[in-house]
Amino acid sequence: MEMEKLVALCKRRGFLFPSSEIYGGLNGFWDYGPMGVELKRNVREAWWRDMVTGHNEMLVPPDAPATYEMTGLDCTIIMHPQVWKCSGHYDLFHDYLVDCRESKRRYRYDQVVGRWVEAKGRRAFIATAALGQEGLDDTQRKALKLFNLRAKHADQLQWDGPLVSLTTLDDFTAVLGPDAKELGTLTEPREFNLMFETHTGPIHDEKSKAFLRPETAQGIFVNFKNVLDSTRVKIPFGIAQIGKSFRNEITPRNFTFRSREFEQMEIEFFCHPNSSPSWYGYWRDRRYQWYLDLGLAGDRLRLRDHDAEELSHYSCGTADIEYAFPFMAEGEFGELEGIAHRGDFDLRSHMEGKLVRQGDELVVEQDEDGKPRYRGSGRDLQYYNDQTKERYMPHVIEPSAGADRATLAFLCEAYREDEVPDDKGKLSKRVFLKFHPRLAPVKAAVFPLVKKDGMPEVAREIYGQLKPLFNVFYDEKGAVGRRYRRQDEIGTPFCITVDGQTLSDGTVTVRDRDTLDQWRIKKEDCVAEITQRLGAC
Ligand code: GAP
């Protein structure tokens, strides 16, 4: 599937719009339209229901080490700045960027690729921000221009190796920047903190500086004790949160995949250190299965364990759930969710102060005077088991998902084209979104075949019965074939049509979006039929 087709459909049918579009949009920000808001709500609600409210704490789920409890939180976006100092985000949450002195463009250092080429006795590294075949074509075009060659003389370009990252180069003097005409215009890479800054109160100075949260997780850690003290949860248990996060990404791109404002669905699962490896395995598999169950099947979805070098300094295990988005180069996958074994890093940081690794140990980082560089809260965040009388620092397993990335993956996976007969029986192309019924923005549409003979009245009555239970849509405008196509394009699983036969025998047709099968049911059975069919999916 070409991404352009999905982007066009998202605009046409009201899934996604560029934010502030009438003013030209704002890079890295997206608005969800009338269909998009329902789709994303369904993703969030499926997650919350499956992970939190639908979880039965009295049963051991298949493959879980034991029974466990789940609860939720909704924390603020702006938190005490010390949170980010102790969590490490203040010092460590950065990307490297390079600037181009000529084009004034800015790039993420690790996202620029290029290849070496020699022609007319000169050698240059031609950089591009495009990947795969697009990157190869782009570098070829630029190299021809740089060496003043016509396309028919492309064989004079002596390419040396494949596309490699700019990070593999020691100096940039022979580099042609992605949007430059001259060599050597890229600056040295420099750090760029991804947290958005703001100020609390009327005075804008260092003291009033605050940050928009770059992840929801920290709100959970700093409320760990509050949850323990205000509920009767016992370890093992998880706290879930869904909410906005903000990252000032250097190069937001690929539709909503890398945005500057996005939503996360995160769980911090607290357990005894001895059982944490088994809980890590449980959550890793459980989260992967969640995407499979909602329709991200096949070879486009994978669970990838991180290599030892990829692991964060505190992590004993991390896996990513990845999806082969259509905008990625062949064989490449993009992260939907990370599942990390975080040990006791986060709770200890908020108790003792920012931690750094010293050999095999995590110790509080000190300043020149031997004092903690960033003081923790000083609160005792250990857990006390009143049955075993054991006091310990819990370990944490963190399944951290992006609601927007999941929504985008479900959209990409759902996009289908086929050929079906139109109103006159002629085969024509149909575009439809094959959403899992739980995710479909509209569950059923109700149509009168024509706007007369009492059909609209019957259709409105059926609509009225379904509406309190499901998001349903009523449509009486235009040819019925066109109405079906409109519903197919937004992924409505079922269409109910009131026709001439309804008036004589009280039956209506139900049409299935995917198979196009049609069958008749009694008009009074519509609620039961749709309930049963949605429930069975
Ligand atoms: N607390 C851990 C954490 O935040 P992360 O891998 O940085 O981990 C978790 O983010 C998830 O949030 C990612 O897997 C992705 O789905 C989503 N995410 C992160 N940055 C994003 C961005 N710029 N745009 C959209 N989603 C993003």
PDB file of N, CA and C and ligand atoms in Angstrom, residues 28 89 93 108 194 214-218 221 245-249 251-253 255-268 291 306 314 318 320-321 334-340 342 346 398-406, ligand 1:
ATOM      1  N   GLY A  28       4.863  18.494  12.979  1.00  0.00           N
ATOM      2  CA  GLY A  28       4.926  17.597  14.132  1.00  0.00           C
ATOM      3  C   GLY A  28       3.663  17.594  14.977  1.00  0.00           C
ATOM      4  N   HIS A  89      16.045  12.740  32.686  1.00  0.00           N
ATOM      5  CA  HIS A  89      15.642  13.413  31.441  1.00  0.00           C
ATOM      6  C   HIS A  89      16.312  14.777  31.280  1.00  0.00           C
ATOM      7  N   PHE A  93      18.095  13.335  28.211  1.00  0.00           N
ATOM      8  CA  PHE A  93      17.063  13.109  27.203  1.00  0.00           C
ATOM      9  C   PHE A  93      17.303  14.017  26.003  1.00  0.00           C
ATOM     10  N   ARG A 108      18.410  15.560  12.309  1.00  0.00           N
ATOM     11  CA  ARG A 108      18.832  14.690  13.404  1.00  0.00           C
ATOM     12  C   ARG A 108      20.043  13.917  12.911  1.00  0.00           C
ATOM     13  N   LEU A 194      15.195  17.266  24.320  1.00  0.00           N
ATOM     14  CA  LEU A 194      13.899  17.131  23.648  1.00  0.00           C
ATOM     15  C   LEU A 194      12.720  17.630  24.480  1.00  0.00           C
ATOM     16  N   PRO A 214       7.841  14.458  28.935  1.00  0.00           N
ATOM     17  CA  PRO A 214       8.172  13.720  27.709  1.00  0.00           C
ATOM     18  C   PRO A 214       7.707  12.267  27.781  1.00  0.00           C
ATOM     19  N   GLU A 215       7.189  11.847  28.935  1.00  0.00           N
ATOM     20  CA  GLU A 215       6.611  10.500  29.087  1.00  0.00           C
ATOM     21  C   GLU A 215       5.646  10.553  30.267  1.00  0.00           C
ATOM     22  N   THR A 216       4.667   9.646  30.289  1.00  0.00           N
ATOM     23  CA  THR A 216       3.703   9.665  31.398  1.00  0.00           C
ATOM     24  C   THR A 216       4.235   8.879  32.596  1.00  0.00           C
ATOM     25  N   ALA A 217       5.268   8.059  32.357  1.00  0.00           N
ATOM     26  CA  ALA A 217       5.746   7.112  33.370  1.00  0.00           C
ATOM     27  C   ALA A 217       6.103   7.758  34.708  1.00  0.00           C
ATOM     28  N   GLN A 218       6.757   8.940  34.649  1.00  0.00           N
ATOM     29  CA  GLN A 218       7.256   9.507  35.905  1.00  0.00           C
ATOM     30  C   GLN A 218       6.133   9.870  36.866  1.00  0.00           C
ATOM     31  N   PHE A 221       5.614   6.808  38.937  1.00  0.00           N
ATOM     32  CA  PHE A 221       6.640   6.536  39.957  1.00  0.00           C
ATOM     33  C   PHE A 221       6.473   7.450  41.168  1.00  0.00           C
ATOM     34  N   SER A 245       2.049  13.261  25.906  1.00  0.00           N
ATOM     35  CA  SER A 245       3.465  13.512  26.167  1.00  0.00           C
ATOM     36  C   SER A 245       3.971  14.413  25.053  1.00  0.00           C
ATOM     37  N   PHE A 246       5.057  15.097  25.343  1.00  0.00           N
ATOM     38  CA  PHE A 246       5.566  16.100  24.404  1.00  0.00           C
ATOM     39  C   PHE A 246       7.066  15.913  24.222  1.00  0.00           C
ATOM     40  N   ARG A 247       7.514  15.902  22.993  1.00  0.00           N
ATOM     41  CA  ARG A 247       8.954  15.843  22.726  1.00  0.00           C
ATOM     42  C   ARG A 247       9.242  16.770  21.557  1.00  0.00           C
ATOM     43  N   ASN A 248      10.206  17.635  21.749  1.00  0.00           N
ATOM     44  CA  ASN A 248      10.533  18.583  20.691  1.00  0.00           C
ATOM     45  C   ASN A 248      11.432  17.887  19.661  1.00  0.00           C
ATOM     46  N   GLU A 249      10.852  16.926  18.963  1.00  0.00           N
ATOM     47  CA  GLU A 249      11.604  16.120  17.998  1.00  0.00           C
ATOM     48  C   GLU A 249      12.279  17.026  16.967  1.00  0.00           C
ATOM     49  N   THR A 251      13.339  16.204  13.918  1.00  0.00           N
ATOM     50  CA  THR A 251      12.748  16.001  12.588  1.00  0.00           C
ATOM     51  C   THR A 251      11.480  15.151  12.711  1.00  0.00           C
ATOM     52  N   PRO A 252      10.359  15.796  13.097  1.00  0.00           N
ATOM     53  CA  PRO A 252       9.112  15.021  13.123  1.00  0.00           C
ATOM     54  C   PRO A 252       8.809  14.556  11.703  1.00  0.00           C
ATOM     55  N   ARG A 253       8.330  13.315  11.568  1.00  0.00           N
ATOM     56  CA  ARG A 253       8.027  12.879  10.192  1.00  0.00           C
ATOM     57  C   ARG A 253       7.202  11.601  10.178  1.00  0.00           C
ATOM     58  N   PHE A 255       4.008  11.100   8.947  1.00  0.00           N
ATOM     59  CA  PHE A 255       2.625  11.271   9.407  1.00  0.00           C
ATOM     60  C   PHE A 255       2.664  11.414  10.930  1.00  0.00           C
ATOM     61  N   THR A 256       1.837  10.648  11.661  1.00  0.00           N
ATOM     62  CA  THR A 256       1.841  10.826  13.123  1.00  0.00           C
ATOM     63  C   THR A 256       2.920   9.999  13.817  1.00  0.00           C
ATOM     64  N   PHE A 257       3.721   9.256  13.048  1.00  0.00           N
ATOM     65  CA  PHE A 257       4.671   8.320  13.668  1.00  0.00           C
ATOM     66  C   PHE A 257       5.616   9.029  14.625  1.00  0.00           C
ATOM     67  N   ARG A 258       6.213  10.119  14.182  1.00  0.00           N
ATOM     68  CA  ARG A 258       7.087  10.894  15.064  1.00  0.00           C
ATOM     69  C   ARG A 258       6.516  12.305  15.155  1.00  0.00           C
ATOM     70  N   SER A 259       5.737  12.542  16.200  1.00  0.00           N
ATOM     71  CA  SER A 259       5.095  13.843  16.388  1.00  0.00           C
ATOM     72  C   SER A 259       5.740  14.541  17.575  1.00  0.00           C
ATOM     73  N   ARG A 260       5.393  15.801  17.740  1.00  0.00           N
ATOM     74  CA  ARG A 260       5.929  16.531  18.891  1.00  0.00           C
ATOM     75  C   ARG A 260       4.958  16.483  20.072  1.00  0.00           C
ATOM     76  N   GLU A 261       3.693  16.252  19.765  1.00  0.00           N
ATOM     77  CA  GLU A 261       2.688  16.041  20.809  1.00  0.00           C
ATOM     78  C   GLU A 261       2.025  14.719  20.488  1.00  0.00           C
ATOM     79  N   PHE A 262       2.025  13.803  21.437  1.00  0.00           N
ATOM     80  CA  PHE A 262       1.462  12.480  21.156  1.00  0.00           C
ATOM     81  C   PHE A 262       0.943  11.887  22.463  1.00  0.00           C
ATOM     82  N   GLU A 263       0.309  10.731  22.329  1.00  0.00           N
ATOM     83  CA  GLU A 263      -0.274  10.128  23.518  1.00  0.00           C
ATOM     84  C   GLU A 263       0.379   8.790  23.818  1.00  0.00           C
ATOM     85  N   GLN A 264       0.622   8.556  25.097  1.00  0.00           N
ATOM     86  CA  GLN A 264       1.219   7.279  25.498  1.00  0.00           C
ATOM     87  C   GLN A 264       0.221   6.478  26.337  1.00  0.00           C
ATOM     88  N   MET A 265       0.407   5.169  26.318  1.00  0.00           N
ATOM     89  CA  MET A 265      -0.380   4.260  27.162  1.00  0.00           C
ATOM     90  C   MET A 265       0.686   3.441  27.889  1.00  0.00           C
ATOM     91  N   GLU A 266       0.900   3.761  29.156  1.00  0.00           N
ATOM     92  CA  GLU A 266       2.030   3.147  29.869  1.00  0.00           C
ATOM     93  C   GLU A 266       1.565   2.395  31.114  1.00  0.00           C
ATOM     94  N   ILE A 267       2.266   1.307  31.380  1.00  0.00           N
ATOM     95  CA  ILE A 267       2.036   0.547  32.621  1.00  0.00           C
ATOM     96  C   ILE A 267       3.364   0.475  33.355  1.00  0.00           C
ATOM     97  N   GLU A 268       3.349   0.739  34.653  1.00  0.00           N
ATOM     98  CA  GLU A 268       4.507   0.431  35.489  1.00  0.00           C
ATOM     99  C   GLU A 268       4.036  -0.712  36.378  1.00  0.00           C
ATOM    100  N   TYR A 291      -1.704  -6.800  20.246  1.00  0.00           N
ATOM    101  CA  TYR A 291      -1.737  -6.258  18.874  1.00  0.00           C
ATOM    102  C   TYR A 291      -2.235  -7.323  17.885  1.00  0.00           C
ATOM    103  N   HIS A 306      16.076  -6.600  22.512  1.00  0.00           N
ATOM    104  CA  HIS A 306      17.259  -5.752  22.326  1.00  0.00           C
ATOM    105  C   HIS A 306      18.537  -6.556  22.566  1.00  0.00           C
ATOM    106  N   TYR A 314      20.229   0.765  33.087  1.00  0.00           N
ATOM    107  CA  TYR A 314      19.569   0.151  34.247  1.00  0.00           C
ATOM    108  C   TYR A 314      18.798  -1.105  33.893  1.00  0.00           C
ATOM    109  N   THR A 318      14.969  -5.670  27.490  1.00  0.00           N
ATOM    110  CA  THR A 318      14.020  -4.791  26.801  1.00  0.00           C
ATOM    111  C   THR A 318      13.667  -5.439  25.473  1.00  0.00           C
ATOM    112  N   ASP A 320      11.125  -4.681  21.896  1.00  0.00           N
ATOM    113  CA  ASP A 320      10.257  -3.745  21.187  1.00  0.00           C
ATOM    114  C   ASP A 320       9.242  -4.518  20.368  1.00  0.00           C
ATOM    115  N   ILE A 321       8.022  -3.994  20.340  1.00  0.00           N
ATOM    116  CA  ILE A 321       7.029  -4.514  19.403  1.00  0.00           C
ATOM    117  C   ILE A 321       7.066  -3.555  18.223  1.00  0.00           C
ATOM    118  N   GLY A 334       9.221  -0.033  12.517  1.00  0.00           N
ATOM    119  CA  GLY A 334       9.160   1.107  13.436  1.00  0.00           C
ATOM    120  C   GLY A 334       8.562   0.668  14.763  1.00  0.00           C
ATOM    121  N   GLU A 335       9.047   1.271  15.849  1.00  0.00           N
ATOM    122  CA  GLU A 335       8.627   0.847  17.188  1.00  0.00           C
ATOM    123  C   GLU A 335       7.193   1.289  17.513  1.00  0.00           C
ATOM    124  N   LEU A 336       6.396   0.318  17.987  1.00  0.00           N
ATOM    125  CA  LEU A 336       5.051   0.634  18.489  1.00  0.00           C
ATOM    126  C   LEU A 336       5.066   0.739  20.001  1.00  0.00           C
ATOM    127  N   GLU A 337       5.881  -0.113  20.612  1.00  0.00           N
ATOM    128  CA  GLU A 337       5.880  -0.215  22.071  1.00  0.00           C
ATOM    129  C   GLU A 337       7.191  -0.816  22.537  1.00  0.00           C
ATOM    130  N   GLY A 338       7.663  -0.361  23.692  1.00  0.00           N
ATOM    131  CA  GLY A 338       8.843  -0.976  24.304  1.00  0.00           C
ATOM    132  C   GLY A 338       8.419  -1.613  25.621  1.00  0.00           C
ATOM    133  N   ILE A 339       8.933  -2.805  25.879  1.00  0.00           N
ATOM    134  CA  ILE A 339       8.674  -3.442  27.177  1.00  0.00           C
ATOM    135  C   ILE A 339      10.034  -3.557  27.862  1.00  0.00           C
ATOM    136  N   ALA A 340      10.191  -2.852  28.988  1.00  0.00           N
ATOM    137  CA  ALA A 340      11.520  -2.789  29.601  1.00  0.00           C
ATOM    138  C   ALA A 340      11.487  -3.287  31.033  1.00  0.00           C
ATOM    139  N   ARG A 342      13.056  -2.452  34.199  1.00  0.00           N
ATOM    140  CA  ARG A 342      13.784  -1.261  34.652  1.00  0.00           C
ATOM    141  C   ARG A 342      14.409  -1.437  36.020  1.00  0.00           C
ATOM    142  N   ASP A 346      14.012   3.598  38.846  1.00  0.00           N
ATOM    143  CA  ASP A 346      13.159   4.788  38.930  1.00  0.00           C
ATOM    144  C   ASP A 346      12.765   5.114  40.365  1.00  0.00           C
ATOM    145  N   GLU A 398       8.049  -2.218  32.546  1.00  0.00           N
ATOM    146  CA  GLU A 398       7.335  -1.103  31.929  1.00  0.00           C
ATOM    147  C   GLU A 398       6.944  -1.410  30.482  1.00  0.00           C
ATOM    148  N   PRO A 399       5.687  -1.761  30.232  1.00  0.00           N
ATOM    149  CA  PRO A 399       5.210  -1.797  28.842  1.00  0.00           C
ATOM    150  C   PRO A 399       4.741  -0.385  28.456  1.00  0.00           C
ATOM    151  N   SER A 400       5.438   0.243  27.512  1.00  0.00           N
ATOM    152  CA  SER A 400       5.155   1.636  27.167  1.00  0.00           C
ATOM    153  C   SER A 400       4.794   1.749  25.690  1.00  0.00           C
ATOM    154  N   ALA A 401       3.508   2.071  25.445  1.00  0.00           N
ATOM    155  CA  ALA A 401       3.008   2.079  24.064  1.00  0.00           C
ATOM    156  C   ALA A 401       2.626   3.491  23.638  1.00  0.00           C
ATOM    157  N   GLY A 402       2.621   3.726  22.353  1.00  0.00           N
ATOM    158  CA  GLY A 402       2.175   5.008  21.821  1.00  0.00           C
ATOM    159  C   GLY A 402       0.783   4.834  21.229  1.00  0.00           C
ATOM    160  N   ALA A 403      -0.181   5.643  21.703  1.00  0.00           N
ATOM    161  CA  ALA A 403      -1.558   5.508  21.193  1.00  0.00           C
ATOM    162  C   ALA A 403      -1.633   5.934  19.729  1.00  0.00           C
ATOM    163  N   ASP A 404      -0.838   6.949  19.359  1.00  0.00           N
ATOM    164  CA  ASP A 404      -0.910   7.438  17.975  1.00  0.00           C
ATOM    165  C   ASP A 404      -0.243   6.454  17.015  1.00  0.00           C
ATOM    166  N   ARG A 405       0.889   5.890  17.468  1.00  0.00           N
ATOM    167  CA  ARG A 405       1.559   4.903  16.595  1.00  0.00           C
ATOM    168  C   ARG A 405       0.708   3.667  16.422  1.00  0.00           C
ATOM    169  N   ALA A 406       0.047   3.228  17.511  1.00  0.00           N
ATOM    170  CA  ALA A 406      -0.830   2.048  17.397  1.00  0.00           C
ATOM    171  C   ALA A 406      -1.978   2.379  16.434  1.00  0.00           C
TER     172      ALA A 406
HETATM  173  N1  GAP B   1       8.557   5.559  29.482  1.00  0.00           N
HETATM  174  C1  GAP B   1       9.269   4.956  28.418  1.00  0.00           C
HETATM  175  C2  GAP B   1       9.152   5.666  27.142  1.00  0.00           C
HETATM  176  O1  GAP B   1       8.612   6.762  27.073  1.00  0.00           O
HETATM  177  P1  GAP B   1       9.756   5.512  24.605  1.00  0.00           P
HETATM  178  O2  GAP B   1      10.237   4.341  23.805  1.00  0.00           O
HETATM  179  O3  GAP B   1      10.543   6.755  24.537  1.00  0.00           O
HETATM  180  O4  GAP B   1       9.654   4.981  26.102  1.00  0.00           O
HETATM  181  C3  GAP B   1       7.249   4.836  24.321  1.00  0.00           C
HETATM  182  O5  GAP B   1       8.252   5.827  24.203  1.00  0.00           O
HETATM  183  C4  GAP B   1       6.341   4.860  23.110  1.00  0.00           C
HETATM  184  O6  GAP B   1       5.825   6.174  22.913  1.00  0.00           O
HETATM  185  C5  GAP B   1       7.044   4.519  21.792  1.00  0.00           C
HETATM  186  O7  GAP B   1       7.133   3.117  21.602  1.00  0.00           O
HETATM  187  C6  GAP B   1       6.114   5.160  20.780  1.00  0.00           C
HETATM  188  O8  GAP B   1       4.995   4.316  20.515  1.00  0.00           O
HETATM  189  C7  GAP B   1       5.614   6.397  21.527  1.00  0.00           C
HETATM  190  N2  GAP B   1       6.393   7.580  21.076  1.00  0.00           N
HETATM  191  C8  GAP B   1       7.592   7.990  21.516  1.00  0.00           C
HETATM  192  N3  GAP B   1       7.976   9.105  20.871  1.00  0.00           N
HETATM  193  C9  GAP B   1       6.989   9.412  20.004  1.00  0.00           C
HETATM  194  C10 GAP B   1       6.785  10.465  19.053  1.00  0.00           C
HETATM  195  N4  GAP B   1       7.661  11.432  18.886  1.00  0.00           N
HETATM  196  N5  GAP B   1       5.640  10.460  18.319  1.00  0.00           N
HETATM  197  C11 GAP B   1       4.715   9.491  18.488  1.00  0.00           C
HETATM  198  N6  GAP B   1       4.855   8.482  19.381  1.00  0.00           N
HETATM  199  C12 GAP B   1       5.966   8.439  20.131  1.00  0.00           C
END
